[in-house]
Amino acid sequence: MNPDPDKTRTANRYETGGLPAIEEHDLPPGRHQFHKERLMNRIHDDRRTTAARTPRNPFLRKAILLPAATALAGALAVGVLVLTPGDGGRPADRATGPALTTTIGAVDAKGAPRLLDRISLAAAEAETPNGRAGQYIYIETRSANTYVKTVGSDSSLVSTPLHTRQTWRSPDGLDGWLIEPGNTGPEGITLAGPDETGNTPKPHLGAPSHDYLATLPTDPDALLRKIYEETEGQGNGKDQQAFTTIGDLLGESWPSPRLTAALYRAAARIPGVVLVDSATDAAGRKGVAVARLDEHSGQRTEWIFDSRTLAFLGERTVQVKGTGGEGGLIKPGTVVYTHAVMVRAFVDDLKVTP
């Protein structure tokens, strides 16, 4: 437990240096409401259904519009991330190739259960993320992605620059704030209010609140049954969808140590989960990974962990089999999506950072 409940606390914080300056643009008038993350939560299940069949694109996961950013060139895993400056046009027009690439890590088909057992034990010993009444959960991440861009009859493989995303959420999920360069403008947008149907959003596995996470079972078998039942018919098969759902809970929310440990043990029970000997997250942190191959798309989703502490660092999706995207432009070794968790903490107000 936190010895000082009045002290703002952080978990899994890693300092990796600042990002290049990011050019920001306000959205056109009337678009802010459309881009509220409540809408993204509502279409989250649709993303699950389509993401496995198509490469991640600017409309998947956390972004509706692509970020506008300056050039960034550097190492990503043992591959290369190469991006060029924006041209002042629409955000999607500022993302240009070549794509994010990496060397595909070697797989141990029998090593995942052992590793996940160790990871679950380490997770269970973590400090419980308890905040005071009125505080918000702050999550800071970095991400980038690769996708096929088509203009007229011409298609090309492009990548979005690595960028920082900041969210603040109340524990009940009814209030919050989002700042993401290129998507929200410098000041960000509110996440409060009704969904696009005018109803109060109800948390679920695809869009959980902190309070909702506390209601989930911590028995691995019961938890996995619930995940299978509530995601039935989504994605490319129940096992792949279960793995995707657990990964989203690990990377996009802040489960308690007991629930986190249960999620890892539940993942160990999913057929096809393997160990990958080497992977690097969006912030350049190297580690070992637990992964599963989507046989439909040929893309492997990898959860990346620090090799020493076994702390969760982030997630990436790599094309490892066949080709993907329009015209088969996404070749093996392409990093389709990469995401790193930098900071998770309780803070006292919206737009306050640890």
Coordinates of C-alpha atoms in Angstrom, one line a residue:
M1 CA 0.0 0.0 0.0
N2 CA 1.1 3.6 -0.5
P3 CA 2.6 4.8 2.8
D4 CA 1.6 8.4 2.1
P5 CA -1.9 8.5 0.6
D6 CA -1.6 12.3 0.1
K7 CA 1.5 12.0 -2.1
T8 CA 1.1 11.8 -5.8
R9 CA 2.5 8.4 -6.9
T10 CA 3.7 6.9 -10.2
A11 CA 4.1 3.5 -11.5
N12 CA 6.4 2.1 -14.3
R13 CA 7.9 5.5 -15.0
Y14 CA 10.8 5.6 -17.4
E15 CA 12.7 8.7 -18.5
T16 CA 14.0 8.3 -22.1
G17 CA 14.7 11.8 -23.1
G18 CA 12.5 14.4 -24.7
L19 CA 10.8 14.1 -28.1
P20 CA 11.5 16.5 -30.9
A21 CA 9.3 19.6 -30.9
I22 CA 5.8 18.7 -32.2
E23 CA 3.9 21.0 -34.6
E24 CA 0.3 21.2 -33.4
H25 CA -2.8 22.3 -35.3
D26 CA -6.3 23.0 -34.1
L27 CA -8.9 20.8 -35.6
P28 CA -11.4 22.5 -38.0
P29 CA -14.5 24.1 -36.3
G30 CA -17.1 21.6 -35.2
R31 CA -14.7 18.6 -35.2
H32 CA -13.7 18.5 -31.5
Q33 CA -16.9 16.9 -30.4
F34 CA -16.5 14.2 -33.1
H35 CA -13.0 13.5 -31.9
K36 CA -14.0 12.9 -28.3
E37 CA -12.7 9.6 -27.1
R38 CA -16.1 8.6 -26.0
L39 CA -16.7 8.0 -29.7
M40 CA -13.5 6.0 -29.9
N41 CA -14.6 3.9 -27.0
R42 CA -17.9 3.1 -28.7
I43 CA -16.2 2.0 -31.9
H44 CA -13.5 0.1 -30.0
D45 CA -15.3 -3.2 -30.6
D46 CA -15.5 -2.4 -34.4
R47 CA -11.8 -1.9 -34.4
R48 CA -11.3 -5.3 -32.8
T49 CA -13.3 -6.9 -35.6
T50 CA -11.4 -5.2 -38.4
A51 CA -7.9 -4.7 -37.0
A52 CA -6.8 -8.2 -37.5
R53 CA -7.7 -8.2 -41.1
T54 CA -6.2 -4.9 -42.1
P55 CA -3.0 -3.0 -41.0
R56 CA -3.4 -0.5 -38.3
N57 CA -4.2 2.9 -39.7
P58 CA -4.7 6.4 -38.4
F59 CA -8.2 5.6 -37.3
L60 CA -7.3 2.7 -35.0
R61 CA -6.7 2.6 -31.3
K62 CA -5.9 5.9 -29.9
A63 CA -6.0 8.3 -32.8
I64 CA -8.6 9.6 -35.1
L65 CA -6.4 12.0 -37.0
L66 CA -2.6 11.5 -37.5
P67 CA -0.3 13.6 -35.5
A68 CA 1.6 16.5 -37.2
A69 CA 5.2 16.3 -36.2
T70 CA 8.7 17.3 -37.2
A71 CA 11.1 14.7 -38.6
L72 CA 12.5 12.0 -36.4
A73 CA 15.1 9.5 -37.3
G74 CA 16.6 6.9 -35.0
A75 CA 16.9 3.2 -34.1
L76 CA 13.8 1.2 -33.3
A77 CA 14.8 -2.3 -32.1
V78 CA 17.4 -3.4 -34.5
G79 CA 15.5 -1.9 -37.4
V80 CA 15.2 1.8 -38.4
L81 CA 12.6 4.4 -38.0
V82 CA 12.8 7.0 -40.8
L83 CA 10.3 9.9 -41.0
T84 CA 10.4 13.2 -42.9
P85 CA 9.1 16.7 -42.0
G86 CA 5.5 17.7 -42.6
D87 CA 4.4 19.7 -45.6
G88 CA 1.8 21.8 -43.8
G89 CA -1.1 19.9 -45.3
R90 CA -3.6 17.6 -43.6
P91 CA -2.0 15.4 -40.8
A92 CA -2.3 12.3 -43.0
D93 CA -0.3 14.0 -45.7
R94 CA 2.6 14.6 -43.4
A95 CA 3.3 11.0 -42.7
T96 CA 5.7 9.5 -45.3
G97 CA 7.8 6.4 -45.6
P98 CA 9.8 4.4 -45.4
A99 CA 8.0 2.3 -42.9
L100 CA 9.0 1.3 -39.4
T101 CA 11.0 -1.9 -39.6
T102 CA 12.7 -4.4 -37.3
T103 CA 14.4 -7.8 -37.3
I104 CA 11.9 -10.5 -36.4
G105 CA 12.6 -12.0 -33.0
A106 CA 13.0 -15.8 -32.6
V107 CA 10.1 -17.7 -31.1
D108 CA 10.1 -20.3 -28.3
A109 CA 6.8 -22.1 -28.5
K110 CA 7.1 -23.6 -25.0
G111 CA 8.6 -20.6 -23.1
A112 CA 5.6 -18.4 -22.7
P113 CA 3.9 -20.1 -19.7
R114 CA 7.1 -20.1 -17.7
L115 CA 7.8 -16.5 -18.5
L116 CA 4.2 -15.4 -17.8
D117 CA 4.3 -17.2 -14.5
R118 CA 7.4 -15.2 -13.5
I119 CA 5.8 -12.0 -14.8
S120 CA 2.6 -12.6 -12.8
L121 CA 4.6 -13.1 -9.6
A122 CA 6.4 -9.9 -10.2
A123 CA 3.2 -8.0 -11.0
A124 CA 1.5 -9.3 -7.8
E125 CA 4.2 -7.7 -5.7
A126 CA 3.8 -4.2 -7.2
E127 CA 2.4 -1.4 -5.2
T128 CA -1.4 -1.0 -5.4
P129 CA -2.4 2.1 -7.4
N130 CA -4.7 3.7 -4.8
G131 CA -5.7 7.4 -5.2
R132 CA -7.6 9.8 -3.1
A133 CA -11.2 10.9 -3.7
G134 CA -11.3 13.4 -6.5
Q135 CA -8.0 12.4 -8.1
Y136 CA -7.6 11.3 -11.8
I137 CA -5.6 8.5 -13.4
Y138 CA -2.9 10.0 -15.6
I139 CA -1.5 7.8 -18.4
E140 CA 1.3 9.0 -20.8
T141 CA 2.2 6.9 -23.8
R142 CA 4.3 7.1 -27.0
S143 CA 3.3 5.5 -30.2
A144 CA 3.7 5.3 -34.0
N145 CA 2.4 3.1 -36.8
T146 CA 2.7 2.1 -40.4
Y147 CA -0.1 1.8 -42.9
V148 CA -0.9 1.8 -46.6
K149 CA -1.9 5.2 -47.9
T150 CA -3.9 5.4 -51.2
V151 CA -4.3 8.5 -53.2
G152 CA -6.3 7.9 -56.4
S153 CA -4.8 4.8 -57.9
D154 CA -1.4 5.1 -56.2
S155 CA -0.7 3.2 -52.9
S156 CA 2.4 3.6 -50.7
L157 CA 3.5 2.5 -47.3
V158 CA 3.8 5.4 -44.9
S159 CA 4.5 5.8 -41.2
T160 CA 3.3 8.3 -38.5
P161 CA 5.9 10.0 -36.3
L162 CA 6.5 8.9 -32.8
H163 CA 4.3 11.1 -30.6
T164 CA 3.2 11.5 -27.0
R165 CA -0.4 11.1 -25.8
Q166 CA -1.7 12.2 -22.4
T167 CA -5.0 11.2 -20.8
W168 CA -6.6 12.0 -17.5
R169 CA -9.6 10.0 -16.4
S170 CA -11.8 10.0 -13.3
P171 CA -12.0 6.5 -11.7
D172 CA -15.6 6.2 -12.7
G173 CA -14.7 7.0 -16.3
L174 CA -17.3 9.9 -16.6
D175 CA -14.8 12.8 -16.7
G176 CA -11.4 13.2 -18.4
W177 CA -9.2 15.0 -20.7
L178 CA -7.0 14.1 -23.8
I179 CA -4.0 15.9 -25.2
E180 CA -2.5 14.4 -28.4
P181 CA -0.6 16.6 -30.8
G182 CA -2.3 16.7 -34.2
N183 CA -5.5 15.3 -32.8
T184 CA -6.6 17.7 -30.2
G185 CA -4.8 21.0 -30.5
P186 CA -2.4 22.3 -27.8
E187 CA -5.0 22.5 -25.0
G188 CA -6.7 19.1 -25.6
I189 CA -10.3 18.1 -25.5
T190 CA -12.7 16.9 -22.8
L191 CA -13.6 13.3 -22.4
A192 CA -16.7 14.1 -20.3
G193 CA -20.3 14.0 -21.3
P194 CA -22.6 11.5 -23.0
D195 CA -21.7 9.2 -25.8
E196 CA -22.7 9.8 -29.4
T197 CA -26.2 8.4 -28.7
G198 CA -26.7 10.8 -25.8
N199 CA -26.4 8.1 -23.1
T200 CA -24.1 7.9 -20.2
P201 CA -21.2 5.6 -21.2
K202 CA -21.2 2.2 -19.5
P203 CA -17.7 0.8 -19.0
H204 CA -16.9 -2.6 -20.4
L205 CA -13.9 -4.8 -21.3
G206 CA -13.3 -2.7 -24.5
A207 CA -13.6 0.6 -22.7
P208 CA -13.0 0.0 -19.0
S209 CA -13.0 2.6 -16.2
H210 CA -10.7 2.2 -13.2
D211 CA -13.7 1.3 -11.0
Y212 CA -14.9 -1.2 -13.6
L213 CA -11.5 -3.0 -13.4
A214 CA -12.0 -3.5 -9.7
T215 CA -15.1 -5.6 -10.4
L216 CA -13.3 -8.1 -12.7
P217 CA -12.5 -11.6 -11.3
T218 CA -8.9 -12.2 -10.3
D219 CA -9.2 -16.0 -10.7
P220 CA -7.4 -16.6 -14.1
D221 CA -9.9 -19.2 -15.2
A222 CA -13.0 -17.1 -14.4
L223 CA -11.4 -14.1 -15.9
L224 CA -10.6 -15.8 -19.2
R225 CA -14.1 -17.2 -19.3
K226 CA -15.5 -13.7 -19.0
I227 CA -13.2 -12.4 -21.7
Y228 CA -14.2 -15.2 -24.1
E229 CA -17.9 -14.7 -23.4
E230 CA -17.9 -10.9 -23.8
T231 CA -15.7 -10.8 -26.9
E232 CA -17.5 -13.7 -28.7
G233 CA -17.7 -13.0 -32.4
Q234 CA -15.1 -10.3 -32.4
G235 CA -11.7 -10.3 -34.2
N236 CA -10.2 -13.3 -36.0
G237 CA -11.1 -16.1 -33.7
K238 CA -11.8 -16.2 -29.9
D239 CA -8.1 -16.9 -28.9
Q240 CA -6.7 -14.0 -30.9
Q241 CA -9.4 -11.7 -29.6
A242 CA -8.8 -12.8 -26.0
F243 CA -5.1 -12.0 -26.4
T244 CA -5.9 -8.6 -27.9
T245 CA -8.3 -7.8 -25.1
I246 CA -5.8 -8.6 -22.4
G247 CA -3.2 -6.6 -24.1
D248 CA -5.4 -3.6 -24.3
L249 CA -6.2 -3.8 -20.6
L250 CA -2.5 -4.0 -19.8
G251 CA -1.5 -1.1 -22.0
E252 CA -4.4 1.3 -22.0
S253 CA -5.5 1.2 -18.4
W254 CA -4.1 0.6 -14.9
P255 CA -5.2 -2.7 -13.4
S256 CA -4.5 -3.5 -9.8
P257 CA -1.5 -5.9 -9.1
R258 CA -3.9 -8.8 -8.4
L259 CA -5.8 -8.2 -11.6
T260 CA -2.6 -7.7 -13.6
A261 CA -1.3 -11.0 -12.3
A262 CA -4.5 -12.7 -13.2
L263 CA -4.4 -11.3 -16.7
Y264 CA -1.0 -12.7 -17.3
R265 CA -2.0 -16.1 -15.9
A266 CA -5.1 -16.0 -18.1
A267 CA -2.9 -15.2 -21.1
A268 CA -0.8 -18.3 -20.4
R269 CA -3.9 -20.4 -20.9
I270 CA -4.6 -19.1 -24.4
P271 CA -3.4 -21.5 -27.2
G272 CA -0.7 -20.2 -29.5
V273 CA 0.9 -17.8 -27.1
V274 CA 4.7 -17.9 -27.4
L275 CA 7.9 -16.3 -26.1
V276 CA 9.9 -13.9 -28.3
D277 CA 13.6 -13.6 -27.4
S278 CA 14.0 -9.9 -28.3
A279 CA 11.7 -6.9 -28.9
T280 CA 12.0 -3.1 -28.5
D281 CA 9.2 -0.7 -27.6
A282 CA 8.3 2.7 -29.1
A283 CA 10.6 4.4 -26.6
G284 CA 13.6 2.3 -27.6
R285 CA 13.6 0.1 -24.5
K286 CA 14.7 -3.4 -25.2
G287 CA 13.2 -6.5 -23.6
V288 CA 11.7 -9.9 -24.0
A289 CA 8.2 -10.4 -25.3
V290 CA 5.1 -12.6 -25.0
A291 CA 3.3 -12.8 -28.3
R292 CA 0.6 -14.4 -30.5
L293 CA 0.5 -14.7 -34.3
D294 CA -2.8 -13.8 -36.0
E295 CA -2.9 -16.4 -38.7
H296 CA -5.4 -14.4 -40.8
S297 CA -3.2 -11.3 -41.1
G298 CA 0.3 -12.8 -40.6
Q299 CA 0.8 -10.1 -37.9
R300 CA 2.3 -10.9 -34.5
T301 CA 1.3 -8.9 -31.5
E302 CA 4.1 -8.7 -28.9
W303 CA 3.8 -7.6 -25.3
I304 CA 7.3 -6.3 -24.3
F305 CA 8.7 -6.6 -20.8
D306 CA 11.9 -5.4 -19.1
S307 CA 14.2 -8.5 -19.1
R308 CA 15.4 -7.7 -15.6
T309 CA 12.4 -6.3 -13.7
L310 CA 9.7 -8.0 -15.9
A311 CA 7.8 -4.7 -15.8
F312 CA 5.4 -4.2 -18.8
L313 CA 6.9 -1.7 -21.2
G314 CA 4.6 -1.6 -24.1
E315 CA 3.3 -3.5 -27.2
R316 CA 4.0 -3.7 -30.9
T317 CA 2.5 -5.5 -33.9
V318 CA 4.9 -6.9 -36.5
Q319 CA 4.2 -8.4 -39.9
V320 CA 6.0 -11.8 -39.6
K321 CA 4.2 -14.0 -42.2
G322 CA 3.1 -13.2 -45.7
T323 CA 2.2 -9.7 -46.7
G324 CA -0.5 -7.3 -45.6
G325 CA -2.3 -4.1 -46.8
E326 CA -3.4 -3.1 -50.2
G327 CA -1.2 -4.5 -52.8
G328 CA 0.7 -6.6 -50.3
L329 CA 2.9 -3.6 -49.4
I330 CA 3.3 -4.5 -45.8
K331 CA 6.2 -7.0 -45.9
P332 CA 7.6 -9.2 -43.1
G333 CA 9.6 -7.1 -40.6
T334 CA 7.3 -4.1 -40.8
V335 CA 6.3 -2.7 -37.5
V336 CA 2.6 -2.0 -38.0
Y337 CA 2.0 -0.5 -34.6
T338 CA 4.2 0.3 -31.6
H339 CA 3.2 1.7 -28.2
A340 CA 5.1 2.4 -25.0
V341 CA 3.7 3.2 -21.6
M342 CA 5.8 5.9 -20.0
V343 CA 3.9 7.1 -17.0
R344 CA 0.9 6.0 -14.9
A345 CA 0.0 8.0 -11.8
F346 CA -2.8 9.5 -9.7
V347 CA -2.9 13.3 -10.0
D348 CA -5.0 16.0 -8.4
D349 CA -6.7 17.6 -11.3
L350 CA -7.1 17.5 -15.1
K351 CA -4.0 18.6 -17.1
V352 CA -1.8 18.2 -14.0
T353 CA 1.2 15.9 -14.6
P354 CA 3.3 14.0 -12.0

